[in-house]
Amino acid sequence: MAVYTDVSDAELAPFLEAFELGRALTFKGIAEGVENSNFFLRTERGSFILTLYEKRVREEDLPFFLGLLEHLSAKGMQCPLPVRARDGNAWRMLAGRPAALMTFLSGLSPKRPDVQQCGELGAALARLHLAGADYKLARPNALSVAGWKPLVKSCEAKANGVHMGLSTLIVTEMRWLEQHWPAGLPAGVIHADLFPDNVFFMEGKLSGLIDFYFACNDAYAYDVAVCLNAWCFEGDGAFNITKGRALLSTYRSVRPLSSAE
Amino acid sequence: MAVYTDVSDAELAPFLEAFELGRALTFKGIAEGVENSNFFLRTERGSFILTLYEKRVREEDLPFFLGLLEHLSAKGMQCPLPVRARDGNAWRMLAGRPAALMTFLSGLSPKRPDVQQCGELGAALARLHLAGADYKLARPNALSVAGWKPLVKSCEAKANGVHMGLSTLIVTEMRWLEQHWPAGLPAGVIHADLFPDNVFFMEGKLSGLIDFYFACNDAYAYDVAVCLNAWCFEGDGAFNITKGRALLSTYRSVRPLSSAE
């Protein structure tokens, strides 16, 4: 939740000259985004988000991410649209990092989503799955079973220091997941990180989805599961079945679930 | 350089209802400001900065700070203007902190100010001193000789760990300053923290001064000295006399310096 790489006014000016956006009127680092450095930029042509990609986003994945945003925007999804520079490129180097300019989305992220917002989310998630179905590029999910194994290995030794018995629990669960992880579910492009802070609302209506830097190809059910977990549990850990039903029913009204799902 | 206190959408809505600014369209924490939590807020009526005052700003000092901004704005200074709520108050509680809404200033802070910018700054600093001369409230400077003594005490023991001999240097310097600190210099309201990150420029012209939360009554020369130190030294520690002359000559063209100064 910070700006990892600072951009000086002297670096910003030549960067901006590569675009047709006029001069910078405002430039402020934003205290959000865990992976990258983000800045609010207002120019003579409008408001934008400037993202500097830090270590966890690989430059070779940028064509997938930025192309996906263009693909989804063209299909009417409310997501940031990369602004291409005069040379046609969707990103260029700035302060030693790959950097992209995106259109700015209005709206506020909910801290505690209500039932109506869960319903809005479900429909948007299903529309996202349908809109991404014919996207040409592909990217494996780095945070599925294979990716969790090294994470388990790195946590195993310290886990009992957090809570006695946690280490065994993690290792046992990992083994169970490896044996039971479902195969053959309907799959395609998923967001994979659709927590409430990545969704904007205006007057209860969903106004934007952001932060597609975990997007990948995997089972649609993975996305649905992330959303049920991130949107439908209360502060005390209880599952709110009303929220869960709202999310699933609007999802299914847009994209029916198969019996396996 | 962070947001210390988070504000949820559920807390923001009733806070905003106390103002005549319409609904929130955008709300983002800003990664700047060392003392307070700052948010960029766009509503149906425009763009604003929301500041939550953290521990180092005392609520009893807010009338001085916010009244000063109103006083300076009325005199044509380019500084944030507090937006008063429907009840006439310039601040109210939000997320357990006193909070104020300010008008938004355009411009970019320079990382390495050039000669022209130093000249712009000098004139603005002198205008600030003249504009504040008839401000009715007063606040002592917490960061002058008396305030440095406890700071020296808290650093003394650890200073040699940073650099051998530093402790003696600090204590000796403190004693010298106590004996030689000038008295009777022309004084009034000063900014006291006018580093480049608190000054905005547009096309080389100064477009705004921000962050008045060290403002106080003290010698004008204190402000001039802060600016010479913060604006006119190069990365290698050398004093750039061209920048220093530009700053001082424009300052003196607006407010002549006395011989003692």
Coordinates of C-alpha atoms in Angstrom, one line a residue:
Chain A
M1 CA 0.0 0.0 0.0
A2 CA 2.6 2.5 -1.0
V3 CA 4.6 4.1 -3.8
Y4 CA 7.7 1.9 -4.3
T5 CA 9.3 3.9 -7.1
D6 CA 9.2 7.7 -7.1
V7 CA 8.8 9.6 -10.3
S8 CA 10.2 13.1 -10.5
D9 CA 8.6 15.9 -12.4
A10 CA 11.7 15.9 -14.6
E11 CA 11.2 12.3 -15.5
L12 CA 7.4 12.6 -16.0
A13 CA 7.6 15.4 -18.6
P14 CA 9.5 13.5 -21.3
F15 CA 7.4 10.3 -20.6
L16 CA 4.2 12.3 -21.1
E17 CA 5.5 13.8 -24.4
A18 CA 5.3 10.3 -25.9
F19 CA 1.5 10.5 -25.5
E20 CA -1.1 12.9 -26.9
L21 CA -2.3 13.9 -23.5
G22 CA -1.0 17.5 -23.1
R23 CA 0.9 18.6 -20.0
A24 CA 0.6 17.3 -16.5
L25 CA -1.6 19.5 -14.2
T26 CA -1.6 17.2 -11.1
F27 CA 0.6 14.2 -10.2
K28 CA 0.2 12.4 -6.9
G29 CA 1.2 9.0 -5.6
I30 CA -1.7 6.8 -4.5
A31 CA -1.6 4.8 -1.3
E32 CA -3.2 1.7 -2.9
G33 CA -2.1 -1.3 -4.8
V34 CA 0.1 -3.8 -3.1
E35 CA 2.1 -4.9 -6.1
N36 CA 2.8 -1.8 -8.1
S37 CA 3.3 2.0 -7.8
N38 CA 0.3 4.0 -8.8
F39 CA -0.1 7.7 -9.4
F40 CA -3.1 9.9 -10.1
L41 CA -2.3 12.1 -13.1
R42 CA -4.5 14.9 -14.4
T43 CA -3.4 16.3 -17.8
E44 CA -5.0 18.8 -20.2
R45 CA -6.9 15.8 -21.7
G46 CA -8.3 14.2 -18.6
S47 CA -7.6 12.1 -15.5
F48 CA -5.5 8.9 -15.7
I49 CA -3.8 6.3 -13.5
L50 CA -0.1 5.8 -14.1
T51 CA 1.2 2.4 -13.0
L52 CA 4.8 1.5 -12.6
Y53 CA 5.2 -2.3 -12.6
E54 CA 7.3 -3.5 -9.7
K55 CA 9.1 -6.8 -9.4
R56 CA 6.2 -9.1 -9.0
V57 CA 4.8 -8.1 -12.5
R58 CA 7.0 -9.5 -15.2
E59 CA 7.4 -7.4 -18.3
E60 CA 6.7 -10.4 -20.5
D61 CA 3.2 -10.7 -19.0
L62 CA 2.3 -7.1 -19.9
P63 CA 1.0 -7.9 -23.4
F64 CA -1.4 -10.4 -21.7
F65 CA -2.6 -7.9 -19.1
L66 CA -2.8 -4.7 -21.2
G67 CA -4.2 -6.6 -24.2
L68 CA -6.9 -8.1 -21.9
L69 CA -8.0 -4.6 -20.7
E70 CA -8.3 -3.5 -24.3
H71 CA -10.2 -6.6 -25.2
L72 CA -12.6 -6.3 -22.2
S73 CA -13.1 -2.5 -22.8
A74 CA -14.0 -3.2 -26.4
K75 CA -16.7 -5.6 -25.1
G76 CA -18.1 -2.9 -22.8
M77 CA -16.6 -4.0 -19.5
Q78 CA -16.0 -1.1 -17.1
C79 CA -12.3 -1.5 -16.6
P80 CA -9.2 0.7 -17.2
L81 CA -8.2 1.1 -20.8
P82 CA -4.5 1.5 -21.5
V83 CA -3.7 4.7 -23.4
R84 CA -1.3 3.9 -26.3
A85 CA 1.6 6.3 -26.9
R86 CA 2.1 8.0 -30.2
D87 CA 4.3 5.1 -31.3
G88 CA 1.4 2.6 -30.7
N89 CA 3.0 1.0 -27.6
A90 CA 0.8 0.5 -24.5
W91 CA 3.8 0.8 -22.1
R92 CA 7.2 2.3 -21.9
M93 CA 10.0 2.7 -19.4
L94 CA 9.8 5.3 -16.6
A95 CA 12.2 5.6 -13.7
G96 CA 13.6 2.2 -14.6
R97 CA 10.3 0.4 -14.6
P98 CA 7.8 -0.5 -17.3
A99 CA 4.9 2.0 -17.0
A100 CA 1.5 2.3 -18.5
L101 CA -1.2 5.0 -18.5
M102 CA -4.8 4.0 -18.0
T103 CA -8.1 5.8 -18.2
F104 CA -9.5 6.8 -14.8
L105 CA -12.6 5.1 -13.4
S106 CA -14.9 6.9 -10.9
G107 CA -16.4 5.1 -7.9
L108 CA -15.6 4.0 -4.4
S109 CA -14.5 0.6 -3.2
P110 CA -16.8 -0.8 -0.5
K111 CA -15.2 -1.8 2.9
R112 CA -18.1 -4.0 3.9
P113 CA -20.1 -4.9 0.8
D114 CA -23.9 -5.1 1.2
V115 CA -26.3 -7.6 -0.4
Q116 CA -27.0 -5.4 -3.3
Q117 CA -23.3 -4.9 -4.0
C118 CA -22.7 -8.7 -3.9
G119 CA -25.5 -9.0 -6.5
E120 CA -23.9 -6.4 -8.7
L121 CA -20.6 -8.2 -8.4
G122 CA -21.9 -11.6 -9.4
A123 CA -23.4 -10.3 -12.6
A124 CA -20.2 -8.4 -13.4
L125 CA -18.0 -11.4 -12.8
A126 CA -20.1 -13.5 -15.2
R127 CA -20.0 -10.8 -17.8
L128 CA -16.2 -10.7 -17.4
H129 CA -16.0 -14.5 -17.9
L130 CA -18.1 -14.2 -21.1
A131 CA -16.2 -11.2 -22.4
G132 CA -12.8 -12.9 -21.9
A133 CA -13.8 -16.2 -23.5
D134 CA -12.5 -15.3 -27.0
Y135 CA -9.3 -13.5 -25.8
K136 CA -6.4 -14.8 -27.8
L137 CA -3.5 -14.7 -25.3
A138 CA -3.2 -17.1 -22.4
R139 CA -1.4 -17.0 -19.1
P140 CA -1.2 -19.8 -16.5
N141 CA -2.5 -19.2 -12.9
A142 CA 0.6 -18.8 -10.8
L143 CA -1.5 -19.0 -7.7
S144 CA -3.1 -22.5 -8.0
V145 CA -2.0 -25.8 -6.6
A146 CA 1.5 -25.9 -8.3
G147 CA 2.2 -22.3 -7.1
W148 CA 1.1 -23.0 -3.5
K149 CA 3.6 -25.8 -3.0
P150 CA 6.7 -23.5 -2.7
L151 CA 4.6 -21.1 -0.6
V152 CA 3.8 -24.0 1.8
K153 CA 7.5 -24.9 1.9
S154 CA 8.5 -21.4 2.8
C155 CA 5.9 -21.1 5.6
E156 CA 6.0 -24.6 7.0
A157 CA 8.9 -24.1 9.5
K158 CA 7.5 -20.8 10.9
A159 CA 3.8 -21.6 11.0
N160 CA 3.9 -23.2 14.4
G161 CA 5.3 -20.0 15.8
V162 CA 2.1 -18.3 14.7
H163 CA -0.2 -21.0 16.0
M164 CA 0.8 -24.4 17.4
G165 CA -0.3 -27.1 15.0
L166 CA -0.7 -24.7 12.0
S167 CA 2.2 -26.3 10.2
T168 CA 0.6 -29.8 10.2
L169 CA -2.7 -28.2 9.2
I170 CA -1.2 -26.5 6.2
V171 CA 0.8 -29.5 5.0
T172 CA -2.2 -31.8 5.4
E173 CA -4.5 -29.4 3.6
M174 CA -2.0 -29.0 0.8
R175 CA -1.8 -32.7 0.3
W176 CA -5.6 -33.0 0.3
L177 CA -5.9 -30.2 -2.3
E178 CA -3.3 -31.8 -4.6
Q179 CA -5.3 -35.1 -4.5
H180 CA -8.8 -33.5 -4.9
W181 CA -8.2 -30.4 -7.0
P182 CA -11.0 -30.5 -9.6
A183 CA -10.0 -30.9 -13.3
G184 CA -12.1 -30.3 -16.4
L185 CA -14.3 -27.4 -15.0
P186 CA -15.3 -24.8 -17.5
A187 CA -12.3 -22.4 -17.8
G188 CA -11.2 -19.2 -19.5
V189 CA -9.8 -15.9 -18.5
I190 CA -10.4 -15.1 -14.8
H191 CA -9.6 -12.0 -12.7
A192 CA -8.3 -14.1 -9.8
D193 CA -8.0 -11.2 -7.4
L194 CA -11.5 -9.6 -7.3
F195 CA -11.5 -8.4 -3.7
P196 CA -13.8 -5.5 -2.7
D197 CA -10.9 -3.0 -3.0
N198 CA -10.6 -3.8 -6.7
V199 CA -14.3 -3.0 -7.5
F200 CA -15.8 0.5 -7.7
F201 CA -19.4 1.4 -7.0
M202 CA -21.5 4.6 -7.6
E203 CA -24.9 4.7 -5.8
G204 CA -24.9 1.0 -5.3
K205 CA -24.2 0.3 -9.0
L206 CA -20.9 -1.3 -10.0
S207 CA -18.9 1.3 -11.9
G208 CA -15.6 -0.4 -12.5
L209 CA -13.2 -3.4 -12.0
I210 CA -9.5 -2.7 -11.6
D211 CA -6.2 -4.4 -10.9
F212 CA -6.0 -7.2 -13.4
Y213 CA -2.4 -8.2 -12.6
F214 CA -3.3 -11.6 -11.4
A215 CA -5.6 -12.3 -14.4
C216 CA -4.9 -15.7 -15.9
N217 CA -6.5 -18.7 -17.5
D218 CA -8.2 -21.1 -15.0
A219 CA -11.5 -22.5 -14.0
Y220 CA -14.3 -19.8 -13.7
A221 CA -15.2 -21.5 -10.4
Y222 CA -11.9 -20.2 -9.0
D223 CA -13.0 -16.6 -9.5
V224 CA -16.5 -17.4 -8.0
A225 CA -14.8 -19.0 -5.0
V226 CA -12.5 -16.0 -4.5
C227 CA -15.5 -13.7 -4.6
L228 CA -17.6 -15.8 -2.2
N229 CA -14.7 -15.8 0.2
A230 CA -13.9 -12.1 -0.1
W231 CA -17.4 -10.6 -0.3
C232 CA -19.8 -12.9 1.6
F233 CA -18.2 -13.5 5.0
E234 CA -18.8 -11.2 8.0
G235 CA -16.2 -9.6 10.3
D236 CA -16.8 -12.5 12.8
G237 CA -16.0 -15.1 10.2
A238 CA -19.6 -16.2 9.6
F239 CA -20.8 -16.9 6.0
N240 CA -23.6 -14.5 5.1
I241 CA -25.8 -16.8 3.0
T242 CA -28.0 -13.9 1.8
K243 CA -24.9 -12.3 0.2
G244 CA -23.7 -15.6 -1.2
R245 CA -27.1 -16.2 -2.8
A246 CA -27.2 -12.7 -4.2
L247 CA -23.8 -13.2 -5.8
L248 CA -24.5 -16.6 -7.2
S249 CA -28.0 -15.9 -8.5
T250 CA -26.9 -12.8 -10.5
Y251 CA -23.9 -14.7 -11.7
R252 CA -26.1 -17.6 -13.0
S253 CA -28.5 -15.2 -14.6
V254 CA -25.7 -14.1 -16.9
R255 CA -23.7 -17.3 -17.1
P256 CA -25.3 -20.6 -16.0
L257 CA -23.2 -22.8 -13.9
S258 CA -22.6 -26.4 -15.0
S259 CA -23.5 -29.2 -12.6
A260 CA -19.8 -29.9 -12.0
E261 CA -19.3 -26.2 -11.0
Chain B
M1 CA 4.4 9.1 3.4
A2 CA 1.3 7.0 3.9
V3 CA -2.3 6.9 5.0
Y4 CA -2.3 6.3 8.7
T5 CA -6.0 6.2 9.3
D6 CA -8.3 4.5 6.8
V7 CA -11.7 5.9 6.0
S8 CA -14.4 3.5 4.7
D9 CA -17.0 4.4 2.2
A10 CA -19.6 3.9 5.0
E11 CA -17.9 6.6 7.1
L12 CA -17.3 9.0 4.2
A13 CA -20.9 9.3 3.1
P14 CA -22.3 10.8 6.4
F15 CA -19.2 13.0 6.8
L16 CA -19.8 14.4 3.2
E17 CA -23.5 15.0 4.0
A18 CA -22.4 17.7 6.4
F19 CA -21.1 19.7 3.4
E20 CA -22.7 21.1 0.3
L21 CA -20.5 19.1 -2.1
G22 CA -22.8 16.4 -3.4
R23 CA -21.8 12.8 -3.5
A24 CA -18.3 11.3 -3.7
L25 CA -17.3 10.1 -7.2
T26 CA -13.7 9.2 -6.3
F27 CA -11.9 8.7 -3.1
K28 CA -8.2 7.7 -2.9
G29 CA -5.6 7.8 -0.3
I30 CA -2.5 9.9 -1.3
A31 CA 1.0 8.7 -0.6
E32 CA 2.3 12.1 0.6
G33 CA 2.3 14.1 3.7
V34 CA 4.4 12.8 6.6
E35 CA 2.3 14.0 9.5
N36 CA -1.3 13.4 8.4
S37 CA -3.5 11.1 6.3
N38 CA -4.5 12.7 3.0
F39 CA -7.1 11.6 0.4
F40 CA -8.0 12.8 -3.0
L41 CA -11.7 13.3 -3.2
R42 CA -13.8 14.2 -6.2
T43 CA -17.5 15.0 -5.7
E44 CA -20.2 16.3 -7.9
R45 CA -18.9 19.8 -7.0
G46 CA -15.2 19.5 -7.8
S47 CA -11.9 18.1 -6.5
F48 CA -10.8 18.3 -2.9
I49 CA -8.1 17.1 -0.5
L50 CA -9.4 15.5 2.7
T51 CA -7.0 15.6 5.6
L52 CA -7.2 13.6 8.8
Y53 CA -5.1 15.1 11.5
E54 CA -2.9 12.5 13.2
K55 CA -1.2 12.7 16.5
R56 CA 1.4 15.4 15.8
V57 CA -1.2 18.0 14.9
R58 CA -3.1 19.1 18.0
E59 CA -6.8 19.8 17.7
E60 CA -6.3 23.1 19.6
D61 CA -4.0 24.3 16.8
L62 CA -6.6 23.8 14.0
P63 CA -8.2 27.3 14.4
F64 CA -4.7 28.8 13.8
F65 CA -3.9 26.6 10.8
L66 CA -7.3 26.7 9.1
G67 CA -8.0 30.4 9.9
L68 CA -4.5 31.2 8.4
L69 CA -5.4 29.4 5.1
E70 CA -8.7 31.4 4.9
H71 CA -6.8 34.6 5.8
L72 CA -4.1 34.0 3.1
S73 CA -6.6 32.9 0.5
A74 CA -8.6 36.1 1.0
K75 CA -5.4 38.0 0.3
G76 CA -4.9 36.1 -3.0
M77 CA -2.3 33.6 -1.9
Q78 CA -2.5 30.3 -3.8
C79 CA -3.0 28.0 -0.9
P80 CA -5.7 25.4 0.0
L81 CA -9.0 27.0 1.3
P82 CA -10.8 25.0 3.9
V83 CA -14.4 24.2 2.9
R84 CA -16.8 25.0 5.7
A85 CA -19.6 22.5 6.5
R86 CA -23.2 23.6 6.5
D87 CA -22.9 24.3 10.2
G88 CA -20.1 26.8 9.6
N89 CA -17.3 24.6 11.0
A90 CA -14.0 24.2 9.1
W91 CA -13.4 20.7 10.5
R92 CA -15.3 17.8 12.0
M93 CA -14.5 14.3 13.3
L94 CA -14.0 11.4 10.9
A95 CA -12.8 7.9 11.7
G96 CA -11.8 9.2 15.2
R97 CA -9.7 12.1 13.9
P98 CA -10.4 15.8 13.3
A99 CA -10.7 16.1 9.5
A100 CA -10.9 19.0 7.1
L101 CA -11.8 19.4 3.4
M102 CA -9.6 21.7 1.3
T103 CA -9.9 23.0 -2.2
F104 CA -7.6 21.2 -4.6
L105 CA -4.6 22.9 -6.2
S106 CA -3.1 22.0 -9.5
G107 CA 0.6 21.8 -10.1
L108 CA 3.6 19.5 -9.7
S109 CA 6.2 19.7 -7.0
P110 CA 9.8 20.0 -8.3
K111 CA 12.3 17.3 -7.2
R112 CA 15.3 19.5 -8.2
P113 CA 14.2 23.1 -8.3
D114 CA 15.9 25.2 -11.0
V115 CA 17.0 28.8 -10.8
Q116 CA 13.6 30.1 -12.2
Q117 CA 11.7 28.1 -9.6
C118 CA 13.9 29.4 -6.8
G119 CA 13.1 32.9 -8.0
E120 CA 9.4 32.2 -8.1
L121 CA 9.7 30.8 -4.6
G122 CA 11.5 33.9 -3.1
A123 CA 8.7 36.2 -4.3
A124 CA 5.9 33.9 -3.0
L125 CA 7.6 33.6 0.4
A126 CA 7.8 37.4 0.7
R127 CA 4.2 37.7 -0.4
L128 CA 3.3 35.1 2.2
H129 CA 5.1 37.1 5.0
L130 CA 3.3 40.3 4.0
A131 CA -0.1 38.6 3.7
G132 CA 0.2 37.0 7.1
A133 CA 1.3 40.2 8.9
D134 CA -2.1 41.2 10.1
Y135 CA -3.3 37.7 11.0
K136 CA -4.9 37.9 14.4
L137 CA -4.1 34.4 15.9
A138 CA -0.6 33.4 17.0
R139 CA 1.2 30.1 17.6
P140 CA 4.8 29.8 18.9
N141 CA 7.4 27.9 16.8
A142 CA 7.7 24.4 18.3
L143 CA 10.9 23.9 16.2
S144 CA 13.2 26.7 17.4
V145 CA 15.9 26.7 20.1
A146 CA 13.7 25.7 23.0
G147 CA 12.1 22.8 21.0
W148 CA 15.5 21.5 19.8
K149 CA 16.8 20.9 23.4
P150 CA 14.6 17.9 24.0
L151 CA 15.5 16.6 20.5
V152 CA 19.2 16.9 21.3
K153 CA 18.7 15.1 24.6
S154 CA 16.9 12.2 22.8
C155 CA 19.6 11.9 20.1
E156 CA 22.7 12.5 22.2
A157 CA 23.3 9.0 23.4
K158 CA 22.8 7.3 20.0
A159 CA 24.5 9.9 17.9
N160 CA 28.0 8.4 18.2
G161 CA 26.6 5.1 16.9
V162 CA 25.7 6.9 13.6
H163 CA 29.1 8.7 13.4
M164 CA 31.8 8.9 16.0
G165 CA 32.1 12.4 17.5
L166 CA 28.6 13.4 16.3
S167 CA 27.3 13.6 19.8
T168 CA 29.8 16.2 20.9
L169 CA 29.2 18.1 17.6
I170 CA 25.4 18.3 18.3
V171 CA 25.8 19.3 22.0
T172 CA 28.4 22.0 21.1
E173 CA 26.3 23.3 18.3
M174 CA 23.2 23.4 20.5
R175 CA 25.1 25.4 23.1
W176 CA 26.4 27.8 20.5
L177 CA 22.9 28.3 19.1
E178 CA 21.4 29.0 22.5
Q179 CA 24.1 31.7 23.1
H180 CA 24.0 33.3 19.6
W181 CA 20.3 32.8 18.5
P182 CA 19.3 36.2 17.1
A183 CA 16.6 38.2 18.9
G184 CA 14.6 41.1 17.6
L185 CA 14.6 40.3 13.9
P186 CA 11.4 41.2 12.0
A187 CA 8.9 38.5 12.7
G188 CA 5.4 37.4 11.9
V189 CA 3.6 34.4 10.5
I190 CA 6.0 32.0 8.8
H191 CA 5.4 28.7 6.9
A192 CA 8.4 27.0 8.6
D193 CA 8.3 23.9 6.3
L194 CA 8.5 25.3 2.8
F195 CA 10.4 22.4 1.2
P196 CA 10.0 21.8 -2.6
D197 CA 7.4 19.1 -2.0
N198 CA 5.1 21.7 -0.5
V199 CA 5.2 24.0 -3.5
F200 CA 3.4 23.4 -6.8
F201 CA 4.5 24.8 -10.2
M202 CA 2.8 24.9 -13.6
E203 CA 5.0 25.7 -16.6
G204 CA 7.7 27.2 -14.3
K205 CA 5.2 29.5 -12.5
L206 CA 4.4 28.9 -8.9
S207 CA 0.8 27.6 -8.7
G208 CA 0.4 26.8 -5.0
L209 CA 1.8 26.4 -1.5
I210 CA 0.5 23.6 0.7
D211 CA 1.0 21.9 4.1
F212 CA 0.9 24.8 6.6
Y213 CA 0.9 22.5 9.7
F214 CA 4.2 23.9 10.9
A215 CA 3.1 27.5 10.4
C216 CA 3.8 29.7 13.4
N217 CA 5.1 33.1 14.6
D218 CA 8.8 33.6 14.3
A219 CA 11.4 35.6 12.5
Y220 CA 10.9 35.9 8.7
A221 CA 14.6 35.1 8.4
Y222 CA 13.8 31.5 9.7
D223 CA 11.6 30.9 6.7
V224 CA 14.2 32.4 4.3
A225 CA 16.9 30.2 5.9
V226 CA 14.7 27.0 5.5
C227 CA 14.2 27.9 1.8
L228 CA 17.9 28.6 1.1
N229 CA 18.8 25.2 2.7
A230 CA 16.0 23.2 1.0
W231 CA 16.1 24.8 -2.4
C232 CA 19.6 26.0 -3.2
F233 CA 21.9 23.1 -2.4
E234 CA 22.9 20.6 -5.0
G235 CA 22.9 16.8 -4.6
D236 CA 26.6 16.8 -3.7
G237 CA 26.1 19.3 -0.9
A238 CA 27.4 22.4 -2.7
F239 CA 25.5 25.7 -2.3
N240 CA 24.3 26.9 -5.7
I241 CA 24.9 30.7 -5.4
T242 CA 22.9 31.4 -8.5
K243 CA 19.8 29.8 -7.0
G244 CA 20.4 31.5 -3.7
R245 CA 20.7 34.9 -5.4
A246 CA 17.5 34.3 -7.4
L247 CA 15.6 33.4 -4.3
L248 CA 16.9 36.4 -2.3
S249 CA 16.6 39.0 -5.0
T250 CA 12.9 38.2 -5.8
Y251 CA 12.2 38.0 -2.0
R252 CA 13.7 41.5 -1.5
S253 CA 11.8 42.9 -4.5
V254 CA 8.6 42.1 -2.6
R255 CA 9.8 42.6 1.0
P256 CA 13.1 44.4 1.6
L257 CA 15.4 42.7 4.2
S258 CA 16.5 44.8 7.2
S259 CA 20.3 45.1 7.8
A260 CA 20.0 42.8 10.8
E261 CA 18.3 40.1 8.6

